[in-house]
Amino acid sequence: MSTTAVIIGAGPAGMAAAEILVHAGLHPTILDEGDQPGGQIFRKPQAQLQRPLEKLYGFDAARARRVNATFASLRSKIDYRPGTQVWAAGNEILHLIDDSGSSVQAWTHLIVAPGAMDRIAPVRGWTAAGLYSLGGAQIALKAEAAVIGRRVIFAGSGPLLYLVAYQYAEAGVDVAAVLETGHPFAQIARLPALLSGGRLFARGLFYMAALRKRGIPILTGVRLQEVIRDSDDRVTALSFRHRGMEQVESCDAVALGHGLRSETQLADLLDIEFSFDAVQRQWLPKTDQDGRSTASNIYLAGDGLSVRGSEIAEASGRLAASALLHDIGLPAPSKVERDRRTMRSAARFREALEHAFAYPHEEVAALPDDVVVCRCEGLSAGAIRQTVERCGEADINRVKAFCRVGMGRCQGRLCGAAAAEIVAAASGTTIESVGRMRGQAPIKPIPLAELVRSRP
């Protein structure tokens, strides 16, 4: 049987996988939602907005050069499809859409590396104009050389919070404050594990120190209260509690995010088994140590498998490609064991990070009834609780069927985590027992006319 190897995603994991396959003599197809390879971390601006790599990527400038050089060396040996959305997946077939319309792509071996996206903990007023996700704020800066406001508050939790705040400060934006909902400095017992992160941990300290040097307040243990809006529904301030005190900070934009969540819809459509990760409070696809999924000839890599950062994503991409080569009878690279060690050593650091910057699940579960959770369907926390009470269900998909939570354009990618916490609390069960929202095609909005044309 001939091998048709397809990679979904051209971030660090997908490109690392492609390099391994090409060196083994394969000619993989790479499907990329972006217009250029590199994923979110190495996203590039349009040509007229180009800036030095040091300005765009900071500490990762050298890696960006290497990724660019790798892609240039592979370009003639791969079938690279930029601007291509995979909207459905099944047995040895993918359904695609790009500027030329819809099409299908056959595969015999598939590496799924779709990356991750923001995880949001809703707060009253979070749907106001001028509030962006942290990832969205970073994309505006990287890809469009634009900023989301003149005076910006960065709120939420996780390493990305400090990185994006630093990037905005470097760009000349007035960063009003960094409001951390976690307690990262109270993790003394986890300090050895955090130190095992080496230069990644050091970078986090650098961003914090640089922000403080500019006089930007960094407050931890914050409880966000409300995004305050004017009559045009635009952000004017953010209210929060810190050390028992109510405070209000003025701003014209807020960047909000509580870490990242893996993109798992495609893995779901491909009938891969999932398991619950209690530390990340997420359902993740099951794989072996090299990324083999529970479905034949499907491999997972990168943050779409588990959020561990771009350097670990590269290692997981190489391992997934090596597993693919092994399974079709070709020799795998000699550095497989090195990448396995990298993955194992990173696990301790990532778990410590998850504890230091934990998702504020208790606050989410206790959101006031009037706070919007599912913005696509306009559903509040109270509406979800009433549904649980009325139908007596604790399964997130049953609750979805009764009240349409997660049934809109985002398919639960933004509201799913918060909705699950509310359902668990309202029904008196665990977040694991609630289950996960099942992915459905199309996983992202596409024109109805294209769906009709692509029907067999």
Short mmCIF file of C-alpha atoms in Angstrom, two decimals:
data_model
loop_
_atom_site.label_atom_id
_atom_site.label_comp_id
_atom_site.label_asym_id
_atom_site.label_seq_id
_atom_site.Cartn_x
_atom_site.Cartn_y
_atom_site.Cartn_z
CA MET A 1 0.00 0.00 0.00
CA SER A 2 1.37 3.42 -0.90
CA THR A 3 1.63 6.00 1.87
CA THR A 4 -0.20 9.29 1.66
CA ALA A 5 1.05 11.23 4.67
CA VAL A 6 -0.92 14.33 5.60
CA ILE A 7 -0.08 16.79 8.38
CA ILE A 8 -2.71 19.15 9.76
CA GLY A 9 -0.99 22.26 11.06
CA ALA A 10 2.22 24.06 10.09
CA GLY A 11 3.29 25.23 13.54
CA PRO A 12 6.41 23.96 15.30
CA ALA A 13 4.99 20.43 15.66
CA GLY A 14 3.78 20.13 12.08
CA MET A 15 6.97 21.51 10.55
CA ALA A 16 9.17 19.28 12.73
CA ALA A 17 7.12 16.27 11.65
CA ALA A 18 7.40 17.27 7.99
CA GLU A 19 11.17 17.53 8.24
CA ILE A 20 11.44 13.97 9.58
CA LEU A 21 9.14 12.57 6.87
CA VAL A 22 10.97 14.36 4.05
CA HIS A 23 14.34 13.08 5.25
CA ALA A 24 12.88 9.57 5.10
CA GLY A 25 11.90 10.07 1.46
CA LEU A 26 8.19 10.85 1.84
CA HIS A 27 6.39 13.79 0.25
CA PRO A 28 3.89 14.89 2.91
CA THR A 29 0.97 17.23 2.39
CA ILE A 30 0.73 20.03 4.98
CA LEU A 31 -2.65 21.69 5.51
CA ASP A 32 -2.27 25.10 7.14
CA GLU A 33 -5.02 27.51 8.21
CA GLY A 34 -2.47 30.29 8.20
CA ASP A 35 -1.12 32.09 5.18
CA GLN A 36 2.45 31.29 6.17
CA PRO A 37 4.02 28.44 8.17
CA GLY A 38 5.05 28.87 11.79
CA GLY A 39 1.79 28.62 13.72
CA GLN A 40 0.78 31.20 16.28
CA ILE A 41 4.21 31.56 17.86
CA PHE A 42 5.94 32.41 14.57
CA ARG A 43 3.05 34.23 12.96
CA LYS A 44 4.32 36.85 10.50
CA PRO A 45 2.93 40.22 9.47
CA GLN A 46 2.15 41.13 5.89
CA ALA A 47 5.18 42.05 3.79
CA GLN A 48 4.61 45.80 4.11
CA LEU A 49 4.57 45.47 7.91
CA GLN A 50 7.71 43.39 8.29
CA ARG A 51 9.83 44.08 11.34
CA PRO A 52 13.13 42.59 12.54
CA LEU A 53 12.74 39.09 13.96
CA GLU A 54 14.16 40.29 17.28
CA LYS A 55 11.27 42.76 17.53
CA LEU A 56 8.68 40.17 16.53
CA TYR A 57 9.82 37.13 18.50
CA GLY A 58 12.26 38.33 21.17
CA PHE A 59 14.04 35.31 22.70
CA ASP A 60 12.61 33.09 19.96
CA ALA A 61 14.17 35.05 17.07
CA ALA A 62 16.86 32.40 16.49
CA ARG A 63 14.24 29.66 16.42
CA ALA A 64 12.17 31.70 13.98
CA ARG A 65 15.17 31.89 11.65
CA ARG A 66 15.63 28.15 11.93
CA VAL A 67 11.95 27.48 11.20
CA ASN A 68 12.11 29.75 8.17
CA ALA A 69 15.26 28.04 6.94
CA THR A 70 13.75 24.61 7.49
CA PHE A 71 10.65 25.53 5.52
CA ALA A 72 12.73 26.93 2.68
CA SER A 73 14.72 23.70 2.49
CA LEU A 74 11.55 21.59 2.49
CA ARG A 75 9.41 23.70 0.21
CA SER A 76 10.06 21.73 -2.99
CA LYS A 77 9.65 18.40 -1.19
CA ILE A 78 6.27 18.98 0.42
CA ASP A 79 2.77 19.83 -0.76
CA TYR A 80 2.16 22.93 1.34
CA ARG A 81 -1.42 24.26 1.32
CA PRO A 82 -1.66 27.62 3.11
CA GLY A 83 -5.06 29.15 3.85
CA THR A 84 -6.68 25.72 4.04
CA GLN A 85 -9.32 24.90 6.65
CA VAL A 86 -10.08 21.29 7.56
CA TRP A 87 -13.76 21.42 8.49
CA ALA A 88 -14.55 17.73 8.75
CA ALA A 89 -12.61 14.48 9.03
CA GLY A 90 -13.42 10.82 8.69
CA ASN A 91 -12.05 7.46 7.69
CA GLU A 92 -9.09 8.25 5.42
CA ILE A 93 -10.68 11.45 4.15
CA LEU A 94 -10.51 15.12 5.09
CA HIS A 95 -12.92 17.81 3.97
CA LEU A 96 -11.21 21.09 3.12
CA ILE A 97 -12.11 24.61 2.16
CA ASP A 98 -9.84 27.34 0.81
CA ASP A 99 -10.12 30.37 -1.46
CA SER A 100 -10.84 28.16 -4.46
CA GLY A 101 -13.72 26.34 -2.76
CA SER A 102 -14.22 22.98 -1.11
CA SER A 103 -12.35 19.76 -1.78
CA VAL A 104 -11.39 16.48 -0.18
CA GLN A 105 -8.00 15.10 0.76
CA ALA A 106 -7.31 11.38 1.07
CA TRP A 107 -4.82 10.08 3.59
CA THR A 108 -3.42 6.78 4.70
CA HIS A 109 -1.42 8.24 7.59
CA LEU A 110 -2.37 11.42 9.39
CA ILE A 111 -0.51 13.66 11.85
CA VAL A 112 -2.88 16.01 13.66
CA ALA A 113 -1.17 19.11 15.05
CA PRO A 114 -3.81 21.86 15.19
CA GLY A 115 -2.37 23.73 18.18
CA ALA A 116 -4.29 25.44 20.95
CA MET A 117 -6.40 28.49 21.65
CA ASP A 118 -7.25 30.76 24.56
CA ARG A 119 -9.07 29.46 27.59
CA ILE A 120 -11.42 32.07 28.99
CA ALA A 121 -12.97 32.49 32.42
CA PRO A 122 -15.98 34.78 31.82
CA VAL A 123 -16.51 37.87 33.91
CA ARG A 124 -19.44 40.28 33.89
CA GLY A 125 -19.15 42.48 30.80
CA TRP A 126 -16.55 40.34 29.01
CA THR A 127 -18.42 40.61 25.71
CA ALA A 128 -17.85 44.39 25.55
CA ALA A 129 -16.20 46.02 22.56
CA GLY A 130 -12.54 46.47 23.40
CA LEU A 131 -12.12 43.17 25.23
CA TYR A 132 -9.91 40.69 23.40
CA SER A 133 -8.52 37.32 24.25
CA LEU A 134 -4.81 37.33 25.08
CA GLY A 135 -4.08 35.33 21.95
CA GLY A 136 -6.15 37.75 19.87
CA ALA A 137 -4.26 40.71 21.31
CA GLN A 138 -0.97 39.04 20.42
CA ILE A 139 -2.12 38.23 16.89
CA ALA A 140 -3.10 41.87 16.34
CA LEU A 141 0.41 42.93 17.31
CA LYS A 142 2.29 40.21 15.43
CA ALA A 143 0.27 39.93 12.24
CA GLU A 144 -1.17 43.41 11.82
CA ALA A 145 1.33 45.57 13.71
CA ALA A 146 -1.76 46.89 15.52
CA VAL A 147 -2.65 47.23 19.19
CA ILE A 148 -6.04 46.70 20.82
CA GLY A 149 -6.05 49.99 22.74
CA ARG A 150 -4.03 52.89 24.05
CA ARG A 151 -4.35 51.99 27.74
CA VAL A 152 -4.69 48.24 28.18
CA ILE A 153 -5.21 45.97 31.18
CA PHE A 154 -3.96 42.40 30.92
CA ALA A 155 -6.04 40.08 33.10
CA GLY A 156 -6.22 36.36 33.69
CA SER A 157 -3.50 33.85 34.40
CA GLY A 158 -0.55 32.07 32.86
CA PRO A 159 2.82 32.78 31.27
CA LEU A 160 1.20 34.24 28.13
CA LEU A 161 -0.27 37.03 30.28
CA TYR A 162 3.18 38.42 31.09
CA LEU A 163 4.62 37.82 27.64
CA VAL A 164 1.89 39.71 25.79
CA ALA A 165 1.87 42.53 28.38
CA TYR A 166 5.64 42.85 27.87
CA GLN A 167 5.25 42.88 24.08
CA TYR A 168 2.61 45.62 24.31
CA ALA A 169 4.78 47.67 26.67
CA GLU A 170 7.69 47.29 24.23
CA ALA A 171 5.39 48.50 21.46
CA GLY A 172 4.77 51.71 23.39
CA VAL A 173 1.31 50.93 24.76
CA ASP A 174 0.33 52.22 28.20
CA VAL A 175 -0.08 48.95 30.12
CA ALA A 176 -2.30 49.98 33.03
CA ALA A 177 -1.83 46.79 35.03
CA VAL A 178 -1.29 43.04 34.91
CA LEU A 179 -3.97 41.33 37.01
CA GLU A 180 -3.13 37.73 37.81
CA THR A 181 -5.95 35.58 39.21
CA GLY A 182 -3.54 32.89 40.36
CA HIS A 183 -0.95 32.84 43.13
CA PRO A 184 2.29 32.05 41.31
CA PHE A 185 4.54 33.46 44.03
CA ALA A 186 2.96 31.28 46.70
CA GLN A 187 4.21 28.07 45.07
CA ILE A 188 7.33 27.65 47.21
CA ALA A 189 6.84 23.90 47.42
CA ARG A 190 6.81 23.71 43.62
CA LEU A 191 9.86 25.92 43.16
CA PRO A 192 12.23 23.00 42.32
CA ALA A 193 9.81 21.83 39.63
CA LEU A 194 9.46 25.37 38.27
CA LEU A 195 13.25 25.76 38.24
CA SER A 196 13.47 22.59 36.14
CA GLY A 197 12.01 24.70 33.33
CA GLY A 198 15.43 26.30 32.96
CA ARG A 199 15.46 29.13 30.44
CA LEU A 200 11.67 29.08 30.05
CA PHE A 201 11.28 29.81 33.75
CA ALA A 202 14.00 32.47 33.51
CA ARG A 203 12.17 34.14 30.63
CA GLY A 204 9.02 34.40 32.73
CA LEU A 205 10.97 36.11 35.49
CA PHE A 206 12.52 38.44 32.92
CA TYR A 207 9.10 39.55 31.62
CA MET A 208 7.83 40.18 35.13
CA ALA A 209 10.97 42.14 36.07
CA ALA A 210 10.81 44.18 32.87
CA LEU A 211 7.18 45.10 33.53
CA ARG A 212 7.93 46.09 37.11
CA LYS A 213 10.92 48.15 35.96
CA ARG A 214 8.55 50.17 33.80
CA GLY A 215 6.41 50.80 36.87
CA ILE A 216 3.57 48.57 35.68
CA PRO A 217 1.65 47.09 38.63
CA ILE A 218 1.52 43.29 38.76
CA LEU A 219 -1.14 42.14 41.20
CA THR A 220 -1.66 38.47 42.03
CA GLY A 221 -4.57 36.69 43.67
CA VAL A 222 -6.95 39.09 41.95
CA ARG A 223 -10.65 38.35 41.62
CA LEU A 224 -12.07 40.02 38.51
CA GLN A 225 -15.46 41.64 39.07
CA GLU A 226 -16.72 43.48 35.98
CA VAL A 227 -15.65 44.99 32.69
CA ILE A 228 -17.17 48.47 32.92
CA ARG A 229 -18.62 49.84 29.67
CA ASP A 230 -19.93 53.14 28.34
CA SER A 231 -23.25 53.70 26.59
CA ASP A 232 -21.76 52.35 23.35
CA ASP A 233 -20.80 49.11 25.11
CA ARG A 234 -17.11 49.95 24.89
CA VAL A 235 -14.63 49.14 27.65
CA THR A 236 -13.86 52.05 29.99
CA ALA A 237 -12.50 50.30 33.10
CA LEU A 238 -12.11 47.01 34.94
CA SER A 239 -13.21 46.45 38.53
CA PHE A 240 -11.62 43.76 40.69
CA ARG A 241 -10.92 42.71 44.26
CA HIS A 242 -7.39 42.50 45.59
CA ARG A 243 -6.52 41.70 49.19
CA GLY A 244 -10.12 42.31 50.17
CA MET A 245 -10.27 45.76 48.58
CA GLU A 246 -12.51 46.78 45.68
CA GLN A 247 -10.55 48.61 42.98
CA VAL A 248 -11.37 50.12 39.61
CA GLU A 249 -8.69 50.69 36.95
CA SER A 250 -9.47 52.78 33.88
CA CYS A 251 -8.57 51.51 30.43
CA ASP A 252 -9.88 51.44 26.87
CA ALA A 253 -9.12 47.76 26.25
CA VAL A 254 -8.71 44.51 28.15
CA ALA A 255 -6.77 41.43 27.11
CA LEU A 256 -8.25 38.42 28.92
CA GLY A 257 -7.02 34.84 29.07
CA HIS A 258 -6.50 31.98 31.51
CA GLY A 259 -3.97 29.80 29.76
CA LEU A 260 -4.63 27.72 26.69
CA ARG A 261 -6.80 24.76 25.77
CA SER A 262 -5.96 22.12 23.20
CA GLU A 263 -7.81 22.13 19.89
CA THR A 264 -9.37 18.67 19.96
CA GLN A 265 -12.36 18.82 17.62
CA LEU A 266 -10.60 17.01 14.78
CA ALA A 267 -9.39 14.28 17.12
CA ASP A 268 -13.00 13.89 18.20
CA LEU A 269 -14.27 13.58 14.62
CA LEU A 270 -11.59 10.95 13.98
CA ASP A 271 -13.02 8.79 16.81
CA ILE A 272 -9.87 8.97 18.93
CA GLU A 273 -10.38 8.05 22.57
CA PHE A 274 -9.97 10.77 25.19
CA SER A 275 -8.93 10.81 28.83
CA PHE A 276 -9.41 13.45 31.50
CA ASP A 277 -6.38 15.46 32.63
CA ALA A 278 -7.17 16.48 36.21
CA VAL A 279 -4.35 19.05 36.37
CA GLN A 280 -5.36 20.89 33.19
CA ARG A 281 -9.08 20.18 33.86
CA GLN A 282 -9.45 19.23 30.20
CA TRP A 283 -10.26 16.12 28.15
CA LEU A 284 -7.30 15.28 25.92
CA PRO A 285 -6.76 12.72 23.15
CA LYS A 286 -5.12 9.49 24.28
CA THR A 287 -1.77 8.54 22.75
CA ASP A 288 1.28 6.48 23.56
CA GLN A 289 4.59 8.17 24.38
CA ASP A 290 5.30 8.84 20.70
CA GLY A 291 1.91 10.28 19.73
CA ARG A 292 0.17 7.18 18.33
CA SER A 293 -3.53 7.67 18.92
CA THR A 294 -6.09 4.96 19.64
CA ALA A 295 -7.16 5.11 15.96
CA SER A 296 -5.18 3.35 13.25
CA ASN A 297 -2.54 5.42 11.47
CA ILE A 298 -3.44 8.67 13.25
CA TYR A 299 -0.83 10.49 15.31
CA LEU A 300 -1.10 13.62 17.45
CA ALA A 301 1.50 16.25 18.24
CA GLY A 302 1.94 19.72 19.62
CA ASP A 303 -0.40 21.72 21.81
CA GLY A 304 -3.36 19.95 20.20
CA LEU A 305 -2.30 16.89 22.15
CA SER A 306 -1.48 18.72 25.38
CA VAL A 307 -0.46 22.33 26.00
CA ARG A 308 3.27 22.22 26.70
CA GLY A 309 4.80 25.06 24.70
CA SER A 310 6.38 25.37 21.29
CA GLU A 311 9.72 23.69 22.04
CA ILE A 312 7.99 20.57 23.38
CA ALA A 313 5.65 20.76 20.40
CA GLU A 314 8.65 20.38 18.10
CA ALA A 315 9.82 17.28 19.97
CA SER A 316 6.33 15.77 19.86
CA GLY A 317 6.15 16.44 16.11
CA ARG A 318 9.41 14.59 15.52
CA LEU A 319 8.21 11.69 17.67
CA ALA A 320 4.88 11.44 15.84
CA ALA A 321 6.64 11.39 12.47
CA SER A 322 9.13 8.82 13.74
CA ALA A 323 6.27 6.62 14.95
CA LEU A 324 4.65 6.90 11.52
CA LEU A 325 7.90 5.84 9.83
CA HIS A 326 8.29 2.90 12.20
CA ASP A 327 4.72 1.76 11.49
CA ILE A 328 5.26 1.70 7.72
CA GLY A 329 8.53 -0.13 8.03
CA LEU A 330 10.99 2.69 7.48
CA PRO A 331 13.88 3.42 9.84
CA ALA A 332 13.18 6.12 12.40
CA PRO A 333 15.76 8.84 13.20
CA SER A 334 18.37 8.04 15.78
CA LYS A 335 17.33 10.87 18.11
CA VAL A 336 13.97 9.41 19.15
CA GLU A 337 15.12 8.57 22.67
CA ARG A 338 16.46 12.12 23.10
CA ASP A 339 13.05 13.55 22.24
CA ARG A 340 11.35 11.10 24.60
CA ARG A 341 13.62 12.31 27.41
CA THR A 342 12.79 15.91 26.53
CA MET A 343 9.09 15.13 26.80
CA ARG A 344 9.49 13.37 30.14
CA SER A 345 11.65 16.10 31.65
CA ALA A 346 9.22 18.80 30.54
CA ALA A 347 6.24 17.12 32.19
CA ARG A 348 7.35 18.12 35.70
CA PHE A 349 7.73 21.78 34.74
CA ARG A 350 4.42 21.93 32.88
CA GLU A 351 2.52 20.39 35.80
CA ALA A 352 4.05 22.94 38.18
CA LEU A 353 3.00 25.74 35.81
CA GLU A 354 -0.56 24.41 35.75
CA HIS A 355 -0.69 24.61 39.54
CA ALA A 356 0.96 28.05 39.66
CA PHE A 357 -1.45 29.48 37.09
CA ALA A 358 -4.53 27.39 37.77
CA TYR A 359 -7.80 27.96 35.95
CA PRO A 360 -10.07 29.80 38.43
CA HIS A 361 -12.69 27.06 38.39
CA GLU A 362 -14.26 27.91 41.73
CA GLU A 363 -14.89 31.51 40.64
CA VAL A 364 -16.30 30.31 37.33
CA ALA A 365 -18.60 27.81 39.00
CA ALA A 366 -19.91 30.64 41.23
CA LEU A 367 -20.46 33.22 38.45
CA PRO A 368 -23.53 35.40 39.09
CA ASP A 369 -26.64 34.29 37.20
CA ASP A 370 -26.65 37.31 34.89
CA VAL A 371 -23.11 36.84 33.51
CA VAL A 372 -23.03 35.75 29.88
CA VAL A 373 -21.16 32.48 29.39
CA CYS A 374 -22.06 31.38 25.84
CA ARG A 375 -21.89 34.57 23.82
CA CYS A 376 -22.84 32.87 20.53
CA GLU A 377 -26.24 31.86 21.94
CA GLY A 378 -26.49 34.65 24.53
CA LEU A 379 -26.76 32.21 27.44
CA SER A 380 -26.02 33.28 30.99
CA ALA A 381 -24.68 31.27 33.91
CA GLY A 382 -28.17 31.37 35.39
CA ALA A 383 -29.74 29.93 32.22
CA ILE A 384 -27.31 27.01 32.32
CA ARG A 385 -28.04 26.37 36.00
CA GLN A 386 -31.79 26.50 35.37
CA THR A 387 -31.39 23.99 32.56
CA VAL A 388 -29.53 21.60 34.84
CA GLU A 389 -32.24 21.97 37.46
CA ARG A 390 -35.08 21.60 34.96
CA CYS A 391 -33.79 18.61 33.00
CA GLY A 392 -31.92 16.88 35.80
CA GLU A 393 -28.98 16.20 33.51
CA ALA A 394 -25.29 16.50 34.39
CA ASP A 395 -23.89 15.45 31.00
CA ILE A 396 -22.62 18.49 29.12
CA ASN A 397 -23.96 17.25 25.78
CA ARG A 398 -27.43 16.65 27.23
CA VAL A 399 -27.39 20.13 28.77
CA LYS A 400 -26.27 21.48 25.38
CA ALA A 401 -29.24 19.81 23.70
CA PHE A 402 -31.67 21.39 26.16
CA CYS A 403 -30.34 24.97 26.15
CA ARG A 404 -28.01 25.28 23.12
CA VAL A 405 -24.89 26.16 25.14
CA GLY A 406 -21.87 25.63 22.87
CA MET A 407 -24.08 25.24 19.82
CA GLY A 408 -23.10 28.50 18.12
CA ARG A 409 -20.26 29.61 15.89
CA CYS A 410 -17.46 28.74 18.31
CA GLN A 411 -18.86 25.21 18.96
CA GLY A 412 -17.97 25.54 22.63
CA ARG A 413 -14.32 26.36 22.12
CA LEU A 414 -14.68 29.58 24.13
CA CYS A 415 -17.54 28.74 26.51
CA GLY A 416 -17.12 24.98 26.91
CA ALA A 417 -14.67 25.05 29.83
CA ALA A 418 -16.76 27.52 31.83
CA ALA A 419 -20.06 25.80 30.99
CA ALA A 420 -18.69 22.47 32.20
CA GLU A 421 -17.64 24.02 35.53
CA ILE A 422 -21.10 25.52 36.01
CA VAL A 423 -22.88 22.27 35.12
CA ALA A 424 -20.66 20.31 37.50
CA ALA A 425 -21.32 22.70 40.37
CA ALA A 426 -25.05 22.95 39.67
CA SER A 427 -25.47 19.19 39.54
CA GLY A 428 -23.18 18.45 42.47
CA THR A 429 -20.83 16.25 40.49
CA THR A 430 -17.23 16.43 39.32
CA ILE A 431 -15.97 18.22 36.23
CA GLU A 432 -14.79 14.84 34.91
CA SER A 433 -18.27 13.34 35.24
CA VAL A 434 -19.74 16.16 33.16
CA GLY A 435 -17.81 14.92 30.13
CA ARG A 436 -16.73 16.93 27.13
CA MET A 437 -18.63 18.69 24.37
CA ARG A 438 -18.41 16.44 21.33
CA GLY A 439 -17.02 17.99 18.18
CA GLN A 440 -19.27 18.27 15.19
CA ALA A 441 -18.63 19.17 11.56
CA PRO A 442 -18.19 21.83 10.42
CA ILE A 443 -15.83 22.51 13.31
CA LYS A 444 -15.64 26.17 12.27
CA PRO A 445 -18.14 28.29 10.32
CA ILE A 446 -18.03 27.84 6.54
CA PRO A 447 -20.37 29.14 3.82
CA LEU A 448 -23.47 26.97 3.42
CA ALA A 449 -23.03 27.05 -0.36
CA GLU A 450 -19.68 25.30 0.03
CA LEU A 451 -21.25 22.61 2.19
CA VAL A 452 -23.86 21.92 -0.49
CA ARG A 453 -21.25 21.76 -3.23
CA SER A 454 -19.09 19.34 -1.25
CA ARG A 455 -21.93 16.90 -0.59
CA PRO A 456 -21.11 13.48 -2.15
#
